[in-house]
Coordinates of C-alpha atoms and ligand atoms in Angstrom, one line a residue:
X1403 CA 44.2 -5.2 -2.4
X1404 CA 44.0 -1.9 -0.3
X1405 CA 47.6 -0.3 0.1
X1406 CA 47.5 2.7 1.9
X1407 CA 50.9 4.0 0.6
X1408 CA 49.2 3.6 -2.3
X1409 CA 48.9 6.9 -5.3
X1410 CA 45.4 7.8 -6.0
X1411 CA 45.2 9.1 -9.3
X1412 CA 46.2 13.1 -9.6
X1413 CA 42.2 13.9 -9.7
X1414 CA 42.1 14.1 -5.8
X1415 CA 43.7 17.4 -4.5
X1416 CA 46.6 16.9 -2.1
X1417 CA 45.6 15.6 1.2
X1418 CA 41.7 14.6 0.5
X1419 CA 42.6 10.9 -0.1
X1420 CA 44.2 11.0 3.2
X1421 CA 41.5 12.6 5.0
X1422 CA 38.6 10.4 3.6
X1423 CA 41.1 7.4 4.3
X1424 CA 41.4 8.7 7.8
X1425 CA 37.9 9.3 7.8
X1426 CA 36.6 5.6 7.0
X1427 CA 39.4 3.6 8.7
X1428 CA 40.9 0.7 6.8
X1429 CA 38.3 -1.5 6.1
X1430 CA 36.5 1.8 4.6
X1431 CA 37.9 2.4 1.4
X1432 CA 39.4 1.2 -2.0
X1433 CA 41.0 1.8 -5.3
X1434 CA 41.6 -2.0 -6.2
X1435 CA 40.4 -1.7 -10.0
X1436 CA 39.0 -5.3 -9.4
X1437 CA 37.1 -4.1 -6.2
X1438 CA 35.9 -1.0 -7.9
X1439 CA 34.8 -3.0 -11.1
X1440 CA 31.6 -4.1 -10.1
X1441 CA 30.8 -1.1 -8.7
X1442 CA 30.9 1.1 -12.0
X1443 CA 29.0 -1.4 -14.1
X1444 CA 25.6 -1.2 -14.2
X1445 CA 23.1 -4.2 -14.4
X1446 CA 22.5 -3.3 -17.9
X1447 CA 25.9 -3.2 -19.1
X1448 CA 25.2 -0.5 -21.1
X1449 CA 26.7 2.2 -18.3
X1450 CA 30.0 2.2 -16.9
X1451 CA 31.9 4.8 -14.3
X1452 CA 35.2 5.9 -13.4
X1453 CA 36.2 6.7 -9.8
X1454 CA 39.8 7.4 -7.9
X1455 CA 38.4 6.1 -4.5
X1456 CA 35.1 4.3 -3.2
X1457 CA 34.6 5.3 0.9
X1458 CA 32.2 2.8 2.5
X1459 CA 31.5 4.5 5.5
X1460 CA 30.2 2.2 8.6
X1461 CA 28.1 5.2 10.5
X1462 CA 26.4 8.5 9.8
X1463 CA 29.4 10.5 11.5
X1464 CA 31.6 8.3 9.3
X1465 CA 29.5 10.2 6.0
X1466 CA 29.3 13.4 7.5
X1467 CA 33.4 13.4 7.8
X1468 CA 34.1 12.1 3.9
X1469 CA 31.0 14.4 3.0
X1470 CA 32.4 17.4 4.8
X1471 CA 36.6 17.0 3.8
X1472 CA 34.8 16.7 0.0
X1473 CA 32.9 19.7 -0.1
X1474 CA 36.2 21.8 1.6
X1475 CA 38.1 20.5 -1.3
X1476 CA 35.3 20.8 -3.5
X1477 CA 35.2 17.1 -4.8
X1478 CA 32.1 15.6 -6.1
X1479 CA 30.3 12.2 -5.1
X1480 CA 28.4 9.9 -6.0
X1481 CA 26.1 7.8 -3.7
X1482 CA 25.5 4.3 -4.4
X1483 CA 23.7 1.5 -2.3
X1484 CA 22.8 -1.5 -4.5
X1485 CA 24.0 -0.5 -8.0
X1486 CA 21.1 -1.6 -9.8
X1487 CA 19.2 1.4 -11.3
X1488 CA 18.4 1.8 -14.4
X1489 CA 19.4 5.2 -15.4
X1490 CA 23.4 5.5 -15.0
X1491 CA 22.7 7.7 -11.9
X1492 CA 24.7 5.6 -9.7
X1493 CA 28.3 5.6 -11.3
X1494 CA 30.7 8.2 -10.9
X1495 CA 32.6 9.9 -13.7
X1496 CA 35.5 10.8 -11.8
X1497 CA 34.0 11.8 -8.4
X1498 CA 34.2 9.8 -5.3
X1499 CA 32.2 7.1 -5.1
X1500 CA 30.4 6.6 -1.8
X1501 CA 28.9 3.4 -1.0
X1502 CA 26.3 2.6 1.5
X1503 CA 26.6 -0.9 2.2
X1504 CA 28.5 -1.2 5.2
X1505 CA 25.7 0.6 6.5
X1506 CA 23.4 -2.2 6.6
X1507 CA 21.7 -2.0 10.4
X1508 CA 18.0 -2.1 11.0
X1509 CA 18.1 0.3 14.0
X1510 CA 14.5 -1.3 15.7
X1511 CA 11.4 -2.3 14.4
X1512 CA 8.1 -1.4 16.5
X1513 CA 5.3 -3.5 16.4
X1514 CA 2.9 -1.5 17.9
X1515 CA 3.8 1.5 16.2
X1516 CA 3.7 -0.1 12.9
X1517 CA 7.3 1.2 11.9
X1518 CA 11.1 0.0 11.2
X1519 CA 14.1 2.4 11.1
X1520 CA 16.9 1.1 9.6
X1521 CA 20.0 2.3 7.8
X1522 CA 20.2 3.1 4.2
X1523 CA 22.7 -0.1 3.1
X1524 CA 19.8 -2.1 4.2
X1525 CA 19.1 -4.8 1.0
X1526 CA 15.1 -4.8 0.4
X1527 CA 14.8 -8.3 0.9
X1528 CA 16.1 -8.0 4.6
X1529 CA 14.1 -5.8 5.4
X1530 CA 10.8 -7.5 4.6
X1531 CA 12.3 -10.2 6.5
X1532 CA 13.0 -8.1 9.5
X1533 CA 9.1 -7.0 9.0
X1534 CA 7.9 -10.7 8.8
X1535 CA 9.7 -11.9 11.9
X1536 CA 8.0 -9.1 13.6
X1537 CA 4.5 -10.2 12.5
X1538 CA 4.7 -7.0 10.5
X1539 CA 4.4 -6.5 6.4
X1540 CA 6.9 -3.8 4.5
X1541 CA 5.3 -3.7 1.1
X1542 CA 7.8 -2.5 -1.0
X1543 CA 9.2 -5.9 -3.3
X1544 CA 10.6 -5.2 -7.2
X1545 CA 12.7 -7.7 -9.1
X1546 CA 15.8 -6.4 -7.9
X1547 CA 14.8 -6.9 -3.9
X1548 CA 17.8 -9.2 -3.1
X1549 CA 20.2 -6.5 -4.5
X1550 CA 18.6 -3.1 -4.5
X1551 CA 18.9 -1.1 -0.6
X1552 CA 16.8 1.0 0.8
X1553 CA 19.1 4.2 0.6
X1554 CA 18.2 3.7 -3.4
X1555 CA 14.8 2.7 -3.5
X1556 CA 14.1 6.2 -1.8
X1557 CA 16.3 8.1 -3.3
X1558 CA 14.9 7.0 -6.8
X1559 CA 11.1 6.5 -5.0
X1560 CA 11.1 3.2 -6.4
X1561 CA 7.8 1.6 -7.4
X1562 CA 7.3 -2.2 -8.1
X1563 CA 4.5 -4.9 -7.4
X1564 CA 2.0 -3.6 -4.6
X1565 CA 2.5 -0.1 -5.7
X1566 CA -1.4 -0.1 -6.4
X1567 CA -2.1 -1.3 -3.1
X1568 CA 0.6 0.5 -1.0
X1569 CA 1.7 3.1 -3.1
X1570 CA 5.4 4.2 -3.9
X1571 CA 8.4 4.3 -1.6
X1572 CA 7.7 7.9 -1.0
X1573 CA 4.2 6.6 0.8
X1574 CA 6.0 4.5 2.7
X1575 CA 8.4 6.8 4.5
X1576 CA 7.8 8.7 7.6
X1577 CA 11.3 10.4 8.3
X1578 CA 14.9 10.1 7.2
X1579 CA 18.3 11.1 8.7
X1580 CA 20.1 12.8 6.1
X1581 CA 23.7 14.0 5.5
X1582 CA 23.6 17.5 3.8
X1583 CA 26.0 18.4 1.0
X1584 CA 28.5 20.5 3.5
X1585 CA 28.5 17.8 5.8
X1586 CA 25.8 18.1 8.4
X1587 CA 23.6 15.7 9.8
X1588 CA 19.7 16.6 9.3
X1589 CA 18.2 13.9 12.0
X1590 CA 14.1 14.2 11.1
X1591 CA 13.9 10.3 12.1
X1592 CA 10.3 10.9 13.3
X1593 CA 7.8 7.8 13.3
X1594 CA 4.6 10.4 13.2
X1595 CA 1.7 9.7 11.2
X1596 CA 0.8 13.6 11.0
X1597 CA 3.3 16.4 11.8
X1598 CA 2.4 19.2 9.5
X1599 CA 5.0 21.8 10.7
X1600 CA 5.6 23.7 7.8
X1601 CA 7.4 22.3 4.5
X1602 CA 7.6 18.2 4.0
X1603 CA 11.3 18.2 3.8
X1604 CA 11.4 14.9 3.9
X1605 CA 10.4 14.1 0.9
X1606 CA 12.9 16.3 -1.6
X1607 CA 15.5 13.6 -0.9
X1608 CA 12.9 11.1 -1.7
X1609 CA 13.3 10.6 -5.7
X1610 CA 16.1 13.1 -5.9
X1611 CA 18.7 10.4 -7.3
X1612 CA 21.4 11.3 -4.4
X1613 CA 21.5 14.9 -5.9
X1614 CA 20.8 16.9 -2.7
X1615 CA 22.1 14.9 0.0
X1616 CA 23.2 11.6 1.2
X1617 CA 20.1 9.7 2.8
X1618 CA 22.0 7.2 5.7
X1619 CA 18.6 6.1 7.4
X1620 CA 15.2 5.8 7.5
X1621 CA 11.5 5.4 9.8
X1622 CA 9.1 3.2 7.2
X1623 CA 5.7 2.4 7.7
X1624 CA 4.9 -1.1 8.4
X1625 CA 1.6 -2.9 7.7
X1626 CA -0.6 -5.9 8.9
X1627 CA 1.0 -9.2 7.7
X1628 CA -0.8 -10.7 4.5
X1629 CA -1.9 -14.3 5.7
X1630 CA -3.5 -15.3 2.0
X1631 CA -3.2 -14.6 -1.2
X1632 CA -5.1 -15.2 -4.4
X1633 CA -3.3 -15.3 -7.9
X1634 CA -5.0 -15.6 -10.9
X1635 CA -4.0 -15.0 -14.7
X1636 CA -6.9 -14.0 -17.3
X1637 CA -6.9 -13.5 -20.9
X1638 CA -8.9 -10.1 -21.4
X1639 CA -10.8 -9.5 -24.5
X1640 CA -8.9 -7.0 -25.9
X1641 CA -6.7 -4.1 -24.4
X1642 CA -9.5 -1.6 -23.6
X1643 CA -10.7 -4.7 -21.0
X1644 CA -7.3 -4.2 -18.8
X1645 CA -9.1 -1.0 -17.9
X1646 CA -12.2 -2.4 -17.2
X1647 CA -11.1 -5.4 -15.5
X1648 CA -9.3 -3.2 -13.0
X1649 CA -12.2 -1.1 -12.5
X1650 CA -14.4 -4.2 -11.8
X1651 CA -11.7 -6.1 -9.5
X1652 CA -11.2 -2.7 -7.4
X1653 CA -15.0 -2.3 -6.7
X1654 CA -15.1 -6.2 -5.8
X1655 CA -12.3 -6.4 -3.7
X1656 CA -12.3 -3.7 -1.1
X1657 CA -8.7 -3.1 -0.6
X1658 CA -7.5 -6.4 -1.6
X1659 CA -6.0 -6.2 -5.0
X1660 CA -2.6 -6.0 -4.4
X1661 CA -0.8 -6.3 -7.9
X1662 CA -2.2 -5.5 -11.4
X1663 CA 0.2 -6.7 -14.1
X1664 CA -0.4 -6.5 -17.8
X1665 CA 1.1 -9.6 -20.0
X1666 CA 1.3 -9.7 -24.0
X1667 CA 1.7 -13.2 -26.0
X1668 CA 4.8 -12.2 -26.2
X1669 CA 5.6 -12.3 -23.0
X1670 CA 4.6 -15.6 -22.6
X1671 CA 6.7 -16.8 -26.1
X1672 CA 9.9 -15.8 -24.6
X1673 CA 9.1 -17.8 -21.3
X1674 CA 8.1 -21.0 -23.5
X1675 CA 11.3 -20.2 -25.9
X1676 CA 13.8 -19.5 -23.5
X1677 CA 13.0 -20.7 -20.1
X1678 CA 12.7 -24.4 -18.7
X1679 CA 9.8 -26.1 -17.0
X1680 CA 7.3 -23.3 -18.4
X1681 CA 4.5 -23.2 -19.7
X1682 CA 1.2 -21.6 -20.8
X1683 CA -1.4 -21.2 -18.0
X1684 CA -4.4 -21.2 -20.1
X1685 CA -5.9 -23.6 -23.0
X1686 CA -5.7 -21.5 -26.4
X1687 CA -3.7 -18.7 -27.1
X1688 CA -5.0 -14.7 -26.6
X1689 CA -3.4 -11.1 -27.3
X1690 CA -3.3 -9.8 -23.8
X1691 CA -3.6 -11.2 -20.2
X1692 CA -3.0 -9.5 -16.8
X1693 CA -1.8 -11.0 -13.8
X1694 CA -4.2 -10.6 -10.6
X1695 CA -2.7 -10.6 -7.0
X1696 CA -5.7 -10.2 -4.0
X1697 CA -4.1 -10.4 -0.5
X1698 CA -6.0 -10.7 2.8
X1699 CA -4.7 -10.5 6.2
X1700 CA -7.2 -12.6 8.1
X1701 CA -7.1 -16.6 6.5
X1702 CA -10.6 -17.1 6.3
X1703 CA -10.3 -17.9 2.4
X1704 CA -11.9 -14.4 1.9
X1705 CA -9.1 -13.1 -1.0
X1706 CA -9.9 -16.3 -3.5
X1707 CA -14.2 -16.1 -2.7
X1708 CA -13.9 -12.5 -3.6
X1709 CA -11.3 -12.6 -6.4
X1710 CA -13.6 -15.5 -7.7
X1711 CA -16.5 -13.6 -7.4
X1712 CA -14.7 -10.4 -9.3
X1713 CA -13.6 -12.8 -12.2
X1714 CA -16.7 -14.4 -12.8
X1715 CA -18.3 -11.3 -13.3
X1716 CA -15.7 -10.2 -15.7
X1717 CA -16.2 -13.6 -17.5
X1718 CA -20.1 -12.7 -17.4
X1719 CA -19.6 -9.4 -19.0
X1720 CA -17.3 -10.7 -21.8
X1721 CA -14.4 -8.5 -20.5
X1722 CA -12.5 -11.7 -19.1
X1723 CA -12.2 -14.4 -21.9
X1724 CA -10.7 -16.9 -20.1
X1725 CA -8.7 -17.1 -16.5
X1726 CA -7.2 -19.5 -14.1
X1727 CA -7.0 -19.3 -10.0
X1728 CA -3.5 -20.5 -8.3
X1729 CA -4.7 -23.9 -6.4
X1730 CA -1.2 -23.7 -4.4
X1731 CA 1.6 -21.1 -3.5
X1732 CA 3.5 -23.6 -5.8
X1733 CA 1.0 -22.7 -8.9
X1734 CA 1.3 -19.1 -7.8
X1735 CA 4.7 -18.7 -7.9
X1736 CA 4.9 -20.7 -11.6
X1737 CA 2.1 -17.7 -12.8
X1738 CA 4.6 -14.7 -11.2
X1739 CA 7.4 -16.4 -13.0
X1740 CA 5.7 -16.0 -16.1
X1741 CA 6.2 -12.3 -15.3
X1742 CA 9.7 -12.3 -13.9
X1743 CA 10.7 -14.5 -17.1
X1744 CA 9.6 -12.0 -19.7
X1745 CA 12.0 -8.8 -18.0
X1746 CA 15.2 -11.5 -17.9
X1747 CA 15.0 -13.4 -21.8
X1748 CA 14.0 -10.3 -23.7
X1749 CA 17.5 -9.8 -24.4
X1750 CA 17.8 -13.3 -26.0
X1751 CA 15.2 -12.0 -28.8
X1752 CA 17.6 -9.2 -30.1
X1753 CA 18.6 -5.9 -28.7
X1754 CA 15.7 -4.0 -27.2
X1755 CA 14.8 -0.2 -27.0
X1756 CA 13.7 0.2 -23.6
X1757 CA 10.7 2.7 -22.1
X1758 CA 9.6 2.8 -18.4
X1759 CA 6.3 5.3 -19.2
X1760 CA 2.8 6.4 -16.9
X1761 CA -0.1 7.2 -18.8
X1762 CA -3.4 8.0 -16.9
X1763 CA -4.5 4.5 -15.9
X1764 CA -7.5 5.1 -18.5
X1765 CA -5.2 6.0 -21.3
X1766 CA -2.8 3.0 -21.8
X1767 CA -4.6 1.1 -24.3
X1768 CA -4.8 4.2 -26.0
X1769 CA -0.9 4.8 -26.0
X1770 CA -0.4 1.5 -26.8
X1771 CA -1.9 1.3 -29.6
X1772 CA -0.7 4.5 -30.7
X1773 CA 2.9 3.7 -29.6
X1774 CA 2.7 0.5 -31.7
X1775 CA 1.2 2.1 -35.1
X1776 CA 3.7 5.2 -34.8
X1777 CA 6.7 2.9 -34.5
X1778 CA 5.3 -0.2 -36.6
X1779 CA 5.2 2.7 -39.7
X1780 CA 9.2 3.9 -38.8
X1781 CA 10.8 0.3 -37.8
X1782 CA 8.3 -2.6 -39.8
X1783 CA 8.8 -5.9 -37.9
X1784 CA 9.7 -4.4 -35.0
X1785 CA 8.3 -6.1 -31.9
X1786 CA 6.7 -4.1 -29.1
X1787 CA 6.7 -5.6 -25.7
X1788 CA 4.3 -3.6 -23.7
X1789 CA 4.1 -5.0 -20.3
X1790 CA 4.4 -4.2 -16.6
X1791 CA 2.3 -2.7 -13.7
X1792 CA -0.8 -1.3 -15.6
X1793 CA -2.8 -1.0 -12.3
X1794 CA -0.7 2.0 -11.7
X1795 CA -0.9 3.6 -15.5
X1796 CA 3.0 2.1 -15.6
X1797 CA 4.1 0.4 -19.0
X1798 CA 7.4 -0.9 -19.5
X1799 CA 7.5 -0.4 -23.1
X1800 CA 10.3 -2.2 -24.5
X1801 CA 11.0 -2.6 -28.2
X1802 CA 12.6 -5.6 -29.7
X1803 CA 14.7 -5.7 -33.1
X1804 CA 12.8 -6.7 -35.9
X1805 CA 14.1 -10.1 -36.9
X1806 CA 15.8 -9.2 -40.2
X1807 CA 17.3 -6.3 -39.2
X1808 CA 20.7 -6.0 -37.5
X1809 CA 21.5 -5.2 -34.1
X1810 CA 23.5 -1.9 -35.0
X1811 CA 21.5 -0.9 -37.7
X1812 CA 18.4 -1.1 -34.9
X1813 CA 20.2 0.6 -32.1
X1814 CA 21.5 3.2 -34.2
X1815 CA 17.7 4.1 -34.6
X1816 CA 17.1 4.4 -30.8
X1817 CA 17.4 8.5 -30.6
X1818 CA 14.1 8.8 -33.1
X1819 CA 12.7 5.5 -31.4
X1820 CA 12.6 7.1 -28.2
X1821 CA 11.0 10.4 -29.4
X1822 CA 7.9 8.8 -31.2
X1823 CA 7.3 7.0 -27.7
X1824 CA 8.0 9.8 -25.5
X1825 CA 6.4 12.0 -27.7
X1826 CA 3.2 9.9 -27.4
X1827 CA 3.4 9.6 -23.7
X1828 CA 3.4 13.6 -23.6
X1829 CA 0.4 13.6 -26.2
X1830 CA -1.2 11.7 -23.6
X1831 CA -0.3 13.5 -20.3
X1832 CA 1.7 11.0 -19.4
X1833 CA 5.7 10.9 -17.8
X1834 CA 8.7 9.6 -19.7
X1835 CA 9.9 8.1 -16.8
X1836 CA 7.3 6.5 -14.2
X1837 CA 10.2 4.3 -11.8
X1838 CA 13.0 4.4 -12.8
X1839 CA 14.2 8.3 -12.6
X1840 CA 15.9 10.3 -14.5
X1841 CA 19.6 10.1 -13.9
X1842 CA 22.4 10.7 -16.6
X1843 CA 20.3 8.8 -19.4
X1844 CA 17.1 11.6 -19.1
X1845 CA 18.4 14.4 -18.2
X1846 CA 17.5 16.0 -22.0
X1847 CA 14.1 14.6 -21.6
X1848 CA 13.1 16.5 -18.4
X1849 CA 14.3 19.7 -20.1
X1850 CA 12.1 19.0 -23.4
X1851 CA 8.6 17.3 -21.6
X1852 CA 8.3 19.5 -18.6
X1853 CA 7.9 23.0 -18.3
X1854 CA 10.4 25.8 -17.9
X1855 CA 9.2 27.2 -15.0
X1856 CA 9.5 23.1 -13.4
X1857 CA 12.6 23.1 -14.3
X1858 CA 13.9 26.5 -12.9
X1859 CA 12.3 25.1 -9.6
X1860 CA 14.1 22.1 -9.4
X1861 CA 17.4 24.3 -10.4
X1862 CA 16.6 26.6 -7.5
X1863 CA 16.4 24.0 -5.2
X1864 CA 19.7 22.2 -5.8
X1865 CA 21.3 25.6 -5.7
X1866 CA 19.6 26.5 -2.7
X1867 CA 20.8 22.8 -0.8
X1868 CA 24.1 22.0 -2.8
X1869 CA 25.5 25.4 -4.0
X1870 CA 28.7 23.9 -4.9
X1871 CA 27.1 21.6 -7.1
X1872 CA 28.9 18.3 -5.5
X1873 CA 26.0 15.9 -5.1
X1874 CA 26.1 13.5 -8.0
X1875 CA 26.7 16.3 -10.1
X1876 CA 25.2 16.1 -13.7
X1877 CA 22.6 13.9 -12.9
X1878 CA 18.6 14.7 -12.9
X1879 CA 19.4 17.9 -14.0
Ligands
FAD2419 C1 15.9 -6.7 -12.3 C2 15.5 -5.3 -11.9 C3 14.1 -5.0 -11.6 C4 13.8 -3.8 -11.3 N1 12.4 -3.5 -11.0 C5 12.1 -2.3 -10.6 C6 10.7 -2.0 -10.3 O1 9.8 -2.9 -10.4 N2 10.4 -0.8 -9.8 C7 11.3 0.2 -9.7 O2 11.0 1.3 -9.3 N3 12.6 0.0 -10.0 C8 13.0 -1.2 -10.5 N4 14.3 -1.5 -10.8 C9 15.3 -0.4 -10.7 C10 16.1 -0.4 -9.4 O3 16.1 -1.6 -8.7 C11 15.5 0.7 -8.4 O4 15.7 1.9 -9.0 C12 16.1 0.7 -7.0 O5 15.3 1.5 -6.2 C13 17.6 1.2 -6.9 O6 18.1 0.8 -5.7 P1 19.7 0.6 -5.5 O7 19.9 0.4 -4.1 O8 20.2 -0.4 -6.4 O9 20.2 2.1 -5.9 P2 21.5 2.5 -6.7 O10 21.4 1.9 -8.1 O11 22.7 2.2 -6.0 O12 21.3 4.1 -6.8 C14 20.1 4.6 -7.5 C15 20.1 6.2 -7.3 O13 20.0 6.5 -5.9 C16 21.1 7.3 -5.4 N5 21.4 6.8 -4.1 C17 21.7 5.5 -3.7 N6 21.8 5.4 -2.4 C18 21.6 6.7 -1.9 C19 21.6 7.3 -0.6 N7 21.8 6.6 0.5 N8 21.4 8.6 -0.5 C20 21.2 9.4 -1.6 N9 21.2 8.9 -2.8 C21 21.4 7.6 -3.0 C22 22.2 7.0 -6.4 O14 23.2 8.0 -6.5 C23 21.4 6.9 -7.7 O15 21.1 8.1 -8.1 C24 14.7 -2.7 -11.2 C25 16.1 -3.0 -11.5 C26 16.4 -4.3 -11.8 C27 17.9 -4.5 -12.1

């Protein structure tokens, strides 16, 4: 329970907690251990924070004031909106921890204008919502929609499903409201479609992982509703086919294809083995299969006749092997849960080495079947579970104890596990992290894969913005 009267731990200097208590009113803050629990545990379990006070500010004023009394004390913080990326950047190690999520307003959506402004402690999946019931389509939808806000998915330019179609979070911005590391309010909540006056500062705070500023709203673009969809799952010859099927669906489609997801056997064992009411889509068994999403916005039937027409030219050319069409939104959903399954029982099949990679689009049969022979020859039996949105060159590359090993002996390997892969990816011009950032887990890897004079820049720029270094200090870099 809150109690004003009372002690935050000594790490506060005298008269800060006051002033952010002040600053938030009542219902603003706590240090309740159980409160703060859930908010320094990450969704992997594998990250946990420490914190003498969490501020959930209700208004942008309400950020500027707990932003501004930390930076004259010179106390760090640490943004945080839905608590469910990947890469530690989100927890505190003894800064304050300022959450977004009483900061949950959609500010107005325009129809006409094709845009929605809302405030950063908006959840994702509201915000489609508030799209839909406009007749309107916001694009952006990953597995953690119900729980992820928007304040995060920009500030760690999250990617997902219709990335391929839509492009990242940083497409999908137009302007943000921003409060700066001393405390003042940058308003550039412009809905224009072309404003080139001068630099795009907009989007340094897009993908910077809360490290430059606290992001407390935000104009999105809005698209035409999608009326249909097709879904269809195919078995592809081999893995070199996932690059030409994509090719072939791309030309076929006009702008249609919407999602482009790349499925191993595996993934589909660990949906049979773990999960209930599943099960295979397709006859006999194959290597590889990719999940197919076309979208249409008029409902003339046009999304199935040309994702039909696209597949049964694969099938002619031998790049398709076999493949089935969603006759339902029932069917579809049971072929996207095939996906969704895979990400949540990999854990059941032993601890696993995780890698969210981008490879030129071309290039990902070639990295995985480098990936797989470098680490089959240093871990034998270990089980690679390449997976994930291919369309955009985007593999979730996720290595699974082998099955007579044990789970310390296998983690204990992860340091020269994760070089062979990211050393691969680099081999391959590729990016050790495509979605997921860089946070407090890669902060060694953007010093060793990209170059000096990147890195300098990136230093010069969070000098430059947050010269006391407050802003989610010793994260990114
Ligand atoms: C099941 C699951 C599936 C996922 N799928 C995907 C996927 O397909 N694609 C993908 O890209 N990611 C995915 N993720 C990762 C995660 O959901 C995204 O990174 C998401 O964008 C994080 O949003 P969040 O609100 O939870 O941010 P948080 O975890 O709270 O914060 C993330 C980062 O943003 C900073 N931050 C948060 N709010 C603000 C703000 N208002 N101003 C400035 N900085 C801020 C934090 O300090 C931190 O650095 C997945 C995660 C899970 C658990």
């Amino acid at each position: 329970m809150n109690n004003i009267a009372r002690k935050l731990p000594a790490v506060l200097p005298d008269g800060l907690a006051d002033a952010l208590r002040a600053a938030v009113g009542p219902k603003g803050w706590s240090d309740d251990p159980q409160v703060l629990a859930p908010q320094l545990k990450d969704w992997t379990g594998y990250y946990t924070g420490t914190t003498p006070l969490m501020v959930m500010p209700a208004s942008t004023a309400e950020v500027s004031a707990v932003v501004r009394a930390c930076a004259e004390a010179g106390v760090g913080i640490v943004p945080q909106s839905g608590n469910t990326g990947l890469v530690g950047a989100q927890l505190p190690h003894g800064q304050v921890l300022l959450s977004l999520k009483r900061m949950n307003k959609v500010r107005g959506v325009d129809a006409l204008d094709y845009t929605m402004t809302a405030e950063a402690g908006c959840v994702l999946a509201d915000l489609q919502k508030a799209a839909q019931d406009a007749d309107r389509f916001f694009p952006l939808s990953l597995g953690a929609e119900g729980s992820c806000m928007i304040g995060g998915n920009l500030s760690t330019n999250a990617g997902g499903i219709n990335v391929l179609r839509y492009g990242n979070t940083r497409e999908l911005v137009l302007g943000l409201e921003v409060v700066m590391p001393d405390g003042r309010v940058w308003d550039g909540l412009r809905r224009l479609r072309k404003d080139n006056t001068g630099y795009a500062l907009k989007h340094l705070f897009v993908g910077a992982e809360g490290t430059l500023g606290i992001i407390t709203a935000a104009t999105l673009r809005l698209f035409p509703r999608p009326v249909e969809q097709a879904t269809a799952f195919a078995a592809i010859r081999d893995l070199d086919a996932a690059v030409e099927l994509l090719s072939i669906l791309r030309a076929g489609s006009g702008d249609a294809i919407s999602s482009y997801e790349l499925i191993p056997r595996m993934g589909i064992e660990l949906g049979l083995e773990y999960g209930t009411g599943m099960s295979d889509p397709l006859a006999a068994e194959y290597d590889w299969h990719v999940l197919i999403e076309f979208t249409g916005t008029v409902a003339d039937g046009t999304a199935r006749a040309k994702l039909e027409a696209a597949l049964g030219e694969a099938l002619e050319k031998g790049v398709v092997v076999d493949a089935t069409i969603a006759a339902s939104t029932d069917q579809s959903l049971k072929l996207w849960r095939i996906r969704e399954a895979m990400v949540e029982y990999q854990y059941r099949a032993g601890a696993s080495i995780k890698h969210d990679i981008s490879v030129p689009v071309s290039r990902v049969p070639e990295f995985i079947r480098r990936a797989d022979r470098a680490l089959e020859a240093m871990v034998p039996g270990i089980r690679p579970l390449a997976f994930g949105h291919v369309g955009d060159g985007n593999v979730h590359y996720n290595l699974t104890q082998p099955k007579d090993m044990t789970r310390e002996a296998y983690l204990a390997l992860s340091e020269d596990i994760h070089r062979a892969v990211y050393d691969t990816v680099a081999a391959l011009d590729g990016s050790f992290s495509a979605e997921h950032g860089v946070g407090a887990v890669k902060r060694d890897e953007l010093k060793r894969y990209r170059p000096p004079i990147e890195v300098e820049l990136m230093r010069r720029l969070k000098q430059a913005l947050d010269p006391q270094g407050l802003m989610n200090p010793g994260k990114v870099l």
